[in-house]
PDB file of C-alpha atoms in Angstrom:
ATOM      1  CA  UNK A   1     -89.963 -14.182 -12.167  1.00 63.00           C
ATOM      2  CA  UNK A   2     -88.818 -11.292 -14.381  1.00 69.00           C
ATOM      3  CA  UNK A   3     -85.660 -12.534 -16.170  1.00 92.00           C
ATOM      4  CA  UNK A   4     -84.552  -9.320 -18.033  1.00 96.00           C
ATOM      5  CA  UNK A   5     -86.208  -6.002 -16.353  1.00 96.00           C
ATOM      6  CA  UNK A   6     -85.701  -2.381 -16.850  1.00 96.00           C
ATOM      7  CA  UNK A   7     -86.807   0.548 -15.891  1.00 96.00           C
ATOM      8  CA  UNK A   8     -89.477   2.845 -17.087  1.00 97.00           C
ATOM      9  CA  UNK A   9     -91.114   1.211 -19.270  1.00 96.00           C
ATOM     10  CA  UNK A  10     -92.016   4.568 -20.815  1.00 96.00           C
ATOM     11  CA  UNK A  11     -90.064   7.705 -20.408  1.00 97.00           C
ATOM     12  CA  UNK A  12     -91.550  11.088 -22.191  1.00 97.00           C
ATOM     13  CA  UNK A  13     -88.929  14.429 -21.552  1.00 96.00           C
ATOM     14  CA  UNK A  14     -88.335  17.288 -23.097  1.00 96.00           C
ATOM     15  CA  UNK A  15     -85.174  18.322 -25.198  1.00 96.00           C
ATOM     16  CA  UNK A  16     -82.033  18.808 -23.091  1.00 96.00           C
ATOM     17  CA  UNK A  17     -82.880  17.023 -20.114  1.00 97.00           C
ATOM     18  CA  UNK A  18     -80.641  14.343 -18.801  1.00 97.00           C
ATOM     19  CA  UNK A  19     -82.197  10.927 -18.218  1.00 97.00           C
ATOM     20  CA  UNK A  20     -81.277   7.267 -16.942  1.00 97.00           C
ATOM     21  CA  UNK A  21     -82.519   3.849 -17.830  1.00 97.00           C
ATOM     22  CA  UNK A  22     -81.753   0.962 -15.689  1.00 97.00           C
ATOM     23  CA  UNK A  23     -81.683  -2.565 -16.367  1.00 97.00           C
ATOM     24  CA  UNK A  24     -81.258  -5.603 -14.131  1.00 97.00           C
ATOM     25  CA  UNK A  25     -81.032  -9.904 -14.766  1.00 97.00           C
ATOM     26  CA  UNK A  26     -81.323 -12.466 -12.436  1.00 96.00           C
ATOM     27  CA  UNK A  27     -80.420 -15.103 -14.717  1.00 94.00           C
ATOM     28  CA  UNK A  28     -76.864 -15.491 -13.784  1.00 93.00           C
ATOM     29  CA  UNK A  29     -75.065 -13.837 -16.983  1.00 92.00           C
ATOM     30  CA  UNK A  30     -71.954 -12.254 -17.395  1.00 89.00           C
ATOM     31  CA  UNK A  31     -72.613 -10.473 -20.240  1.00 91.00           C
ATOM     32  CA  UNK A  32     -75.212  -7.625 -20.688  1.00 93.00           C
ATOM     33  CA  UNK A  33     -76.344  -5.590 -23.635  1.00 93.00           C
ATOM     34  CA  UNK A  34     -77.966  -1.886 -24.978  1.00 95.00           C
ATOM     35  CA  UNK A  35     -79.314  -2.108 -28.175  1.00 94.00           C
ATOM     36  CA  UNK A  36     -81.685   0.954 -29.833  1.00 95.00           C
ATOM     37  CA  UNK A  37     -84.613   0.533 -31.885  1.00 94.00           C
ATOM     38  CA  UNK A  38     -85.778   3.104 -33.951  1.00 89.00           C
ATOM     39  CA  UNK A  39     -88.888   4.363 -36.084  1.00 83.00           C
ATOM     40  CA  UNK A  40     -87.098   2.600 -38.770  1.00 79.00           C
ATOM     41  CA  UNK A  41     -87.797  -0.874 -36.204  1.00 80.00           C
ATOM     42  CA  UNK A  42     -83.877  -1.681 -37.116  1.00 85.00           C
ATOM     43  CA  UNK A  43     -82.387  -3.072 -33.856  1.00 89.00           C
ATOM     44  CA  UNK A  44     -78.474  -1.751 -33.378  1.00 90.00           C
ATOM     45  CA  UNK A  45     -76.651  -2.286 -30.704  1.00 90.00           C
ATOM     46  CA  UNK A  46     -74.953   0.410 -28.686  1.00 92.00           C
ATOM     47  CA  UNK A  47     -73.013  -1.147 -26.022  1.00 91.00           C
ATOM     48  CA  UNK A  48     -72.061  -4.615 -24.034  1.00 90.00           C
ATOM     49  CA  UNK A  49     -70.672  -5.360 -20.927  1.00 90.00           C
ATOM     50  CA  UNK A  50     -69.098  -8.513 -20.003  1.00 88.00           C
ATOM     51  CA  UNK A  51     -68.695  -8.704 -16.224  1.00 85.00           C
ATOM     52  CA  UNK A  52     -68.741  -5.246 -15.410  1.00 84.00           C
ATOM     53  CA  UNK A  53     -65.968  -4.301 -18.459  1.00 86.00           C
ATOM     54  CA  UNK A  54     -67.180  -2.568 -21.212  1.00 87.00           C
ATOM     55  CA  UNK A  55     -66.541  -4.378 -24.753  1.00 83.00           C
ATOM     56  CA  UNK A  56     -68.681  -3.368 -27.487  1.00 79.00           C
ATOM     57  CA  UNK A  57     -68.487   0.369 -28.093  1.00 79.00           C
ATOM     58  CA  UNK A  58     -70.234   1.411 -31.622  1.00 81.00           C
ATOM     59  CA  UNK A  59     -70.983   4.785 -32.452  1.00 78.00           C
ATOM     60  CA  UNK A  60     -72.313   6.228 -30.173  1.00 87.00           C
ATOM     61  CA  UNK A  61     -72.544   9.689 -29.305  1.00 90.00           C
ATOM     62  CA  UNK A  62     -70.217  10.904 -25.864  1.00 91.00           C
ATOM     63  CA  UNK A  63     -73.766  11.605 -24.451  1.00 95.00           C
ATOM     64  CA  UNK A  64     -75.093   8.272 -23.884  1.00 95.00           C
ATOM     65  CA  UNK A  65     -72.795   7.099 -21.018  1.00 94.00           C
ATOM     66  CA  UNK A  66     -73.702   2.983 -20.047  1.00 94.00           C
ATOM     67  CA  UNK A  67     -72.537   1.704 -16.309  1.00 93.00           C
ATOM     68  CA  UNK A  68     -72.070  -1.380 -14.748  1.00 93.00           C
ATOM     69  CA  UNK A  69     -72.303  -1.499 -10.926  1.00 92.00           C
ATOM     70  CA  UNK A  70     -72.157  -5.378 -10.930  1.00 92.00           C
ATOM     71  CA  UNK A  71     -72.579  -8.241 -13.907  1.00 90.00           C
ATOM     72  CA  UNK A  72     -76.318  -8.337 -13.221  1.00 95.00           C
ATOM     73  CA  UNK A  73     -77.118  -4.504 -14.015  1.00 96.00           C
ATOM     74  CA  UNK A  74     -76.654  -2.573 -16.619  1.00 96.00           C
ATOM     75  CA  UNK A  75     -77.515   1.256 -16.803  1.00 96.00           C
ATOM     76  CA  UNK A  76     -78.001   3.930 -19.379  1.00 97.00           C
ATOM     77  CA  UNK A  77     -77.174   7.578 -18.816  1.00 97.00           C
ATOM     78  CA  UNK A  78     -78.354  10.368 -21.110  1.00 96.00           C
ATOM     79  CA  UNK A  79     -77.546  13.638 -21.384  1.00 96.00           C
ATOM     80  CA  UNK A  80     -78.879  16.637 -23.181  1.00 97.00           C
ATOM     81  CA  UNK A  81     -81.359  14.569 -24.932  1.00 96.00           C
ATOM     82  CA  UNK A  82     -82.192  15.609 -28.279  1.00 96.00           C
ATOM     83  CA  UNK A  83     -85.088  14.636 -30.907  1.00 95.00           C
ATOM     84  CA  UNK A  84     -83.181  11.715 -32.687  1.00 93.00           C
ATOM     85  CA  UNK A  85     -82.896  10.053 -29.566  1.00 95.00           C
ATOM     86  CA  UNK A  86     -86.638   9.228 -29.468  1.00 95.00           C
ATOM     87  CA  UNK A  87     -86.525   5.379 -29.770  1.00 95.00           C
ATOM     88  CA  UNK A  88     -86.824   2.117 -27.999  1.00 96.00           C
ATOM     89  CA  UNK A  89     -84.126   1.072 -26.124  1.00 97.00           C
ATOM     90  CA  UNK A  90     -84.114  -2.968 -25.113  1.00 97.00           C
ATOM     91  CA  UNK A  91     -81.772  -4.183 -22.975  1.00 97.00           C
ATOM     92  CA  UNK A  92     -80.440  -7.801 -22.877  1.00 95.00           C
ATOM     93  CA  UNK A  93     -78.637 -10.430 -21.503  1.00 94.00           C
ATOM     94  CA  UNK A  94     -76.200 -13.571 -22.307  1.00 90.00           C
ATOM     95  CA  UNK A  95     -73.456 -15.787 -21.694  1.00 85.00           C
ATOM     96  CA  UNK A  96     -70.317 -15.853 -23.943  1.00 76.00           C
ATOM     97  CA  UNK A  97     -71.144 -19.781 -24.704  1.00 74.00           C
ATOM     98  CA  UNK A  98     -71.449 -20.439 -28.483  1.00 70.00           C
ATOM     99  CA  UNK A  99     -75.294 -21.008 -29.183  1.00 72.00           C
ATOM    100  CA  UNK A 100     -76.441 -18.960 -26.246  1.00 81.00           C
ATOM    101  CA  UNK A 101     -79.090 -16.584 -27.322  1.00 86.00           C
ATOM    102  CA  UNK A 102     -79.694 -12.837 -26.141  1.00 90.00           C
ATOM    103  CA  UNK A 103     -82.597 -12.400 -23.447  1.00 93.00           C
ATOM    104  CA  UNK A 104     -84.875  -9.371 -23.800  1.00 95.00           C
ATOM    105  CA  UNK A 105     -86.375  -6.607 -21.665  1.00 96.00           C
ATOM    106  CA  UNK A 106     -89.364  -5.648 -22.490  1.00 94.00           C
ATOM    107  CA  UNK A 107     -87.841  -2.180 -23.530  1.00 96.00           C
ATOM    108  CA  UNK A 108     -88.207   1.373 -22.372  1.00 97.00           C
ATOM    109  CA  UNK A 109     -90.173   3.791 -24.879  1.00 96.00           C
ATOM    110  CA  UNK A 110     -88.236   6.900 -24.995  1.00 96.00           C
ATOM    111  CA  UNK A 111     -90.043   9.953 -26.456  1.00 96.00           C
ATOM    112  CA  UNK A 112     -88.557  13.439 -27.139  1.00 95.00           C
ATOM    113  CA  UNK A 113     -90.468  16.520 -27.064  1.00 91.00           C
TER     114      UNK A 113
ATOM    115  CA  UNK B   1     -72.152  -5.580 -48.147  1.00 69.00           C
ATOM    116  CA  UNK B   2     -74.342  -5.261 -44.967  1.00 79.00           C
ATOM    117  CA  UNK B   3     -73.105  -7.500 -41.994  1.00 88.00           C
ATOM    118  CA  UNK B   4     -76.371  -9.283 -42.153  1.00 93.00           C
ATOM    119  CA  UNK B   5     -79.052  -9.032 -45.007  1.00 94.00           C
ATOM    120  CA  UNK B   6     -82.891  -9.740 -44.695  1.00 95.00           C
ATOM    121  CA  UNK B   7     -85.872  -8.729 -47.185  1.00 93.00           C
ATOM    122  CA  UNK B   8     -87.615  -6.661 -45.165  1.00 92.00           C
ATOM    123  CA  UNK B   9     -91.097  -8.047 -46.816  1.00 91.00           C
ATOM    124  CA  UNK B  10     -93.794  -7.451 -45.978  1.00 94.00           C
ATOM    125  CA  UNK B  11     -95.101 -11.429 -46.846  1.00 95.00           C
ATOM    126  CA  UNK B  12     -98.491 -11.480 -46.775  1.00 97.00           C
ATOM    127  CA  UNK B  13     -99.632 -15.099 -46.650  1.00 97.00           C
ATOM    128  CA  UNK B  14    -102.992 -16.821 -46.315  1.00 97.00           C
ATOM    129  CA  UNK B  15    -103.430 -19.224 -43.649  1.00 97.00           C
ATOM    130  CA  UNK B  16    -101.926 -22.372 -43.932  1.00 97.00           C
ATOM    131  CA  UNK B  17     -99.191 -21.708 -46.087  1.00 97.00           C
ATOM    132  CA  UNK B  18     -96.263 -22.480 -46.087  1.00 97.00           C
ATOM    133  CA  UNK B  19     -93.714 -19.487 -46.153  1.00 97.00           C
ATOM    134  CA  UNK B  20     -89.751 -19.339 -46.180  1.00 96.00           C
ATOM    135  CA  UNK B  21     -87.331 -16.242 -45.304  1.00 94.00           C
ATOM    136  CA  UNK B  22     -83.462 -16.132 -45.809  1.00 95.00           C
ATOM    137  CA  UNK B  23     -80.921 -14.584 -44.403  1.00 96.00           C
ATOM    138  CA  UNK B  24     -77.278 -14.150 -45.746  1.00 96.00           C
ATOM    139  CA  UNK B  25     -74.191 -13.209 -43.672  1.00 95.00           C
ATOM    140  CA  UNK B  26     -70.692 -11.615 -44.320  1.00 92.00           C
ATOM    141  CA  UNK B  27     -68.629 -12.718 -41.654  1.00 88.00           C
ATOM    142  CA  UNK B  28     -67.110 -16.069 -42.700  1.00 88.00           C
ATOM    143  CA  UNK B  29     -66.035 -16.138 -38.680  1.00 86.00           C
ATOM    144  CA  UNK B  30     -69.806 -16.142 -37.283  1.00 88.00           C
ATOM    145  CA  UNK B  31     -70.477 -18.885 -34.868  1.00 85.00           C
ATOM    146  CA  UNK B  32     -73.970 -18.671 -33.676  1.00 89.00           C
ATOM    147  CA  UNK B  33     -77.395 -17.861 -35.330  1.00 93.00           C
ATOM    148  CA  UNK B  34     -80.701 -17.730 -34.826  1.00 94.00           C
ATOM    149  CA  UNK B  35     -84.216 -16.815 -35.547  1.00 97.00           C
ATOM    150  CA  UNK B  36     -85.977 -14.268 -32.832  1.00 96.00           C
ATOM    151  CA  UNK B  37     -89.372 -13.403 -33.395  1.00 97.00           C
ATOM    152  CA  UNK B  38     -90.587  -9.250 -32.549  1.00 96.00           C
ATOM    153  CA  UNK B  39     -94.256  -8.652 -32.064  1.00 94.00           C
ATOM    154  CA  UNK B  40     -95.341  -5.217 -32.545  1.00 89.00           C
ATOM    155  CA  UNK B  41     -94.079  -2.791 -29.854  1.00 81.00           C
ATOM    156  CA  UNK B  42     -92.820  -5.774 -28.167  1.00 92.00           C
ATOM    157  CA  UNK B  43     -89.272  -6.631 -26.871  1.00 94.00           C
ATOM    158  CA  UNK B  44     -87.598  -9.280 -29.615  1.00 95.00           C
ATOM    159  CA  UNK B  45     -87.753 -13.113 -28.372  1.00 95.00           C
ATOM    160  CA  UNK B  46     -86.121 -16.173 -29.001  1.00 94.00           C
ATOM    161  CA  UNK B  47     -87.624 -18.105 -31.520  1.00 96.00           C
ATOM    162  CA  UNK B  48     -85.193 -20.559 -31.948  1.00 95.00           C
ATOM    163  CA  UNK B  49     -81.197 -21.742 -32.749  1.00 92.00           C
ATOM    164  CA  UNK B  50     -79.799 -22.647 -35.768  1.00 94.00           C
ATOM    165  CA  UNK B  51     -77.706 -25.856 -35.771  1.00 89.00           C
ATOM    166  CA  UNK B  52     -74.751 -26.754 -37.888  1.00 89.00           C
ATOM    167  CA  UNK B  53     -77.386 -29.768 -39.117  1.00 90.00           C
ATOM    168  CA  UNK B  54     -80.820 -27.805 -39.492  1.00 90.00           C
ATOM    169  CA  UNK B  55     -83.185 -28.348 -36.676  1.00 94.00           C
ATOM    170  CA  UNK B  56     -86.825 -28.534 -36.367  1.00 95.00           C
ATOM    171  CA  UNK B  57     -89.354 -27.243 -33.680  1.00 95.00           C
ATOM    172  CA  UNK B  58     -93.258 -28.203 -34.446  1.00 96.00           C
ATOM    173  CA  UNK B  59     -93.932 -25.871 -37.852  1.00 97.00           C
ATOM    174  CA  UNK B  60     -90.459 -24.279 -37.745  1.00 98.00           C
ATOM    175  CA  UNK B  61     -87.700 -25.548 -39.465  1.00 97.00           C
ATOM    176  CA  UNK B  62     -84.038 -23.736 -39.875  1.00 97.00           C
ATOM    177  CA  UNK B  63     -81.090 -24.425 -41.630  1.00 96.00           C
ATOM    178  CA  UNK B  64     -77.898 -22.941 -42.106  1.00 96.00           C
ATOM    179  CA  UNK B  65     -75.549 -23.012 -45.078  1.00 95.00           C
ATOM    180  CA  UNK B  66     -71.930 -22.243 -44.176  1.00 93.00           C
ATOM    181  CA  UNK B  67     -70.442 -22.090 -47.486  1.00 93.00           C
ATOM    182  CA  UNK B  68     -73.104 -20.019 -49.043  1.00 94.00           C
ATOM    183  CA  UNK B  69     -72.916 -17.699 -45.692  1.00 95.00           C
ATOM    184  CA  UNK B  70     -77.001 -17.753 -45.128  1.00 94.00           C
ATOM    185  CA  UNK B  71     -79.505 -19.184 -42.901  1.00 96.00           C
ATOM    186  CA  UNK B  72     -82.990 -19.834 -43.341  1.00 97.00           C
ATOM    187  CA  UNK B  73     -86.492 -20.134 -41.652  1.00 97.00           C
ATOM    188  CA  UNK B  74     -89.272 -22.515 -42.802  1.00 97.00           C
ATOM    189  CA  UNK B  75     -92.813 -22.153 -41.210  1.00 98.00           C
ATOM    190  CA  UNK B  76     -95.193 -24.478 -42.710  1.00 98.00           C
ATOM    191  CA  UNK B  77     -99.285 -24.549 -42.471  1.00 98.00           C
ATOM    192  CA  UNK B  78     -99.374 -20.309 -41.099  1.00 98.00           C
ATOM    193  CA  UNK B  79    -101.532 -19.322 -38.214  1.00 97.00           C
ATOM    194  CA  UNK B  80    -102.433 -16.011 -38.083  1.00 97.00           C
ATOM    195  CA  UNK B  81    -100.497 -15.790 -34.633  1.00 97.00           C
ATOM    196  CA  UNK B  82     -97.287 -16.175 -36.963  1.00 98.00           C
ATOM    197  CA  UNK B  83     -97.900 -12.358 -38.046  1.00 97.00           C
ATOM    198  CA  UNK B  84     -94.861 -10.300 -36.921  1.00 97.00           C
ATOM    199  CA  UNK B  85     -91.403  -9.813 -38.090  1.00 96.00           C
ATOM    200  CA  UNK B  86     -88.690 -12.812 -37.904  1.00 97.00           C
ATOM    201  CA  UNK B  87     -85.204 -11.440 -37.355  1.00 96.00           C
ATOM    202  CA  UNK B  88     -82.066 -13.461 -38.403  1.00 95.00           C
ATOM    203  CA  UNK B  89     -79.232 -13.052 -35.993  1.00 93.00           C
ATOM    204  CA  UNK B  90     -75.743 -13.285 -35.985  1.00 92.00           C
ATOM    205  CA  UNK B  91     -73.012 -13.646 -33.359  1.00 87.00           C
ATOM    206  CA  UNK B  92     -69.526 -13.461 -33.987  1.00 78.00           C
ATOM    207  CA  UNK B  93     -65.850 -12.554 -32.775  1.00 60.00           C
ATOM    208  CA  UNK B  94     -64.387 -12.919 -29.663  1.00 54.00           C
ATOM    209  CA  UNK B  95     -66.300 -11.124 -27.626  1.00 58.00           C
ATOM    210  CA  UNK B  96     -69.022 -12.388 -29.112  1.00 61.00           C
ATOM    211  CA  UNK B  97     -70.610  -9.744 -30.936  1.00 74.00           C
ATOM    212  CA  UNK B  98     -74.083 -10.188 -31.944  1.00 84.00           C
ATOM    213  CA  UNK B  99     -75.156  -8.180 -35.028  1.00 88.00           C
ATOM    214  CA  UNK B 100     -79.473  -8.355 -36.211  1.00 91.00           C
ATOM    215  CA  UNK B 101     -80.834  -8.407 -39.238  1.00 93.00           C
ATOM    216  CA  UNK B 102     -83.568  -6.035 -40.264  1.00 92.00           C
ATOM    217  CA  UNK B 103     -85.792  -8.222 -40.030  1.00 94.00           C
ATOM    218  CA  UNK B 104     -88.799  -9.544 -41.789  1.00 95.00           C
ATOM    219  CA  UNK B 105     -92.053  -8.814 -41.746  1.00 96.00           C
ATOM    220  CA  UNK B 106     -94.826 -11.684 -41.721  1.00 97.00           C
ATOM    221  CA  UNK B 107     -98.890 -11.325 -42.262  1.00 97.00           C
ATOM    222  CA  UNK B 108    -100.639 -14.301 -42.336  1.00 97.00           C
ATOM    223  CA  UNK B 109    -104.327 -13.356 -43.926  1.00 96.00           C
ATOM    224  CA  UNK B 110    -107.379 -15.313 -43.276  1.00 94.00           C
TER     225      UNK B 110
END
């Protein structure tokens, strides 16, 4: 009973290529979350969605393009990849409730050659 | 000032210690907080909430200081399956935003 699951788990491509990571929850929450981790291991969030509306934008670059076909899936759309974009990306979930915590997928291993 | 400060560490411990990490915040408004745990090359995972009045779960003990803006995590007698890094996190504003800390890193040593 997989409560936070993307897809790949590991994704090797080379420069310039355009790539998508998907993400799905079956635990009922309205909100739903991108976050990168680096080589540096610092976990920063990129985008949220809170049934289907996007609401946390940081700085991100115009290449990384999130959508949200419905509150339980969450997508990530890359183009041109480039080296610095070799990372792990985690998706998660919530609800807005105070106290509520963040659940994880297991993450997707993206590698730039 | 970062939105959320940890020492990065590495603590290395020997088993059965007892071993304490802090965490301070900026953002007088932050509501929620708590204390994930990340295993190498793993995905981050709930270790456990912070309440207003400092709760306790078996070894694990956090507490949370409002006025000082910081929260801590207490792990008495170590296992060596307490090796990985503890992150502190934050959640705040309306939308709820949720900001991590850098975490920090735990090795517990035979």
């Amino acid at each position: 009973d997989t409560a936070v699951s993307q897809t790949p788990k590991y994704l090797v491509t080379q420069m310039g290529n355009d790539k998508s990571i998907k993400c799905e929850q079956n635990l009922g929450h309205d909100t739903m979350y991108w976050y990168k981790q680096d080589s540096k291991k610092f976990l920063k969030i990129m985008f949220s969605y809170n049934n289907k509306e996007l609401i946390i934008n940081e700085t991100v670059p115009n290449r990384f393009s999130p959508k949200s076909p419905d509150k339980a899936h969450l997508n990530l759309h890359i183009n041109s990849l480039e080296l610095g974009d070799s990372a792990v990306y985690f998706c998660a979930s919530s609800t807005e409730q105070e106290l509520q915590p963040q659940h994880f997928g297991d993450g997707t291993r993206l590698s730039i050659l | 000032r970062k939105e959320v400060e940890q020492d990065p560490g590495p603590f290395n411990v020997p088993e059965g210690a007892t071993v304490a990490f802090n965490c301070t915040y900026s953002n007088s408004a932050s509501q929620s907080f708590f204390w994930y745990r990340q295993d190498c090359r793993k995905e981050p995972k709930l270790l456990m909430s912070v309440y207003s009045s400092g709760n306790e779960d078996g070894r694990f003990t956090a507490q949370l200081n409002r006025a000082s803006q910081y929260i801590s995590l207490l792990i008495r007698d170590s296992k060596l399956s307490d090796s990985a890094t503890y992150l502190c996190v934050v959640k705040a504003g309306g939308y709820q935003k949720v900001t991590f800390g850098i975490g920090t890193k735990l090795q517990v040593i035979p």
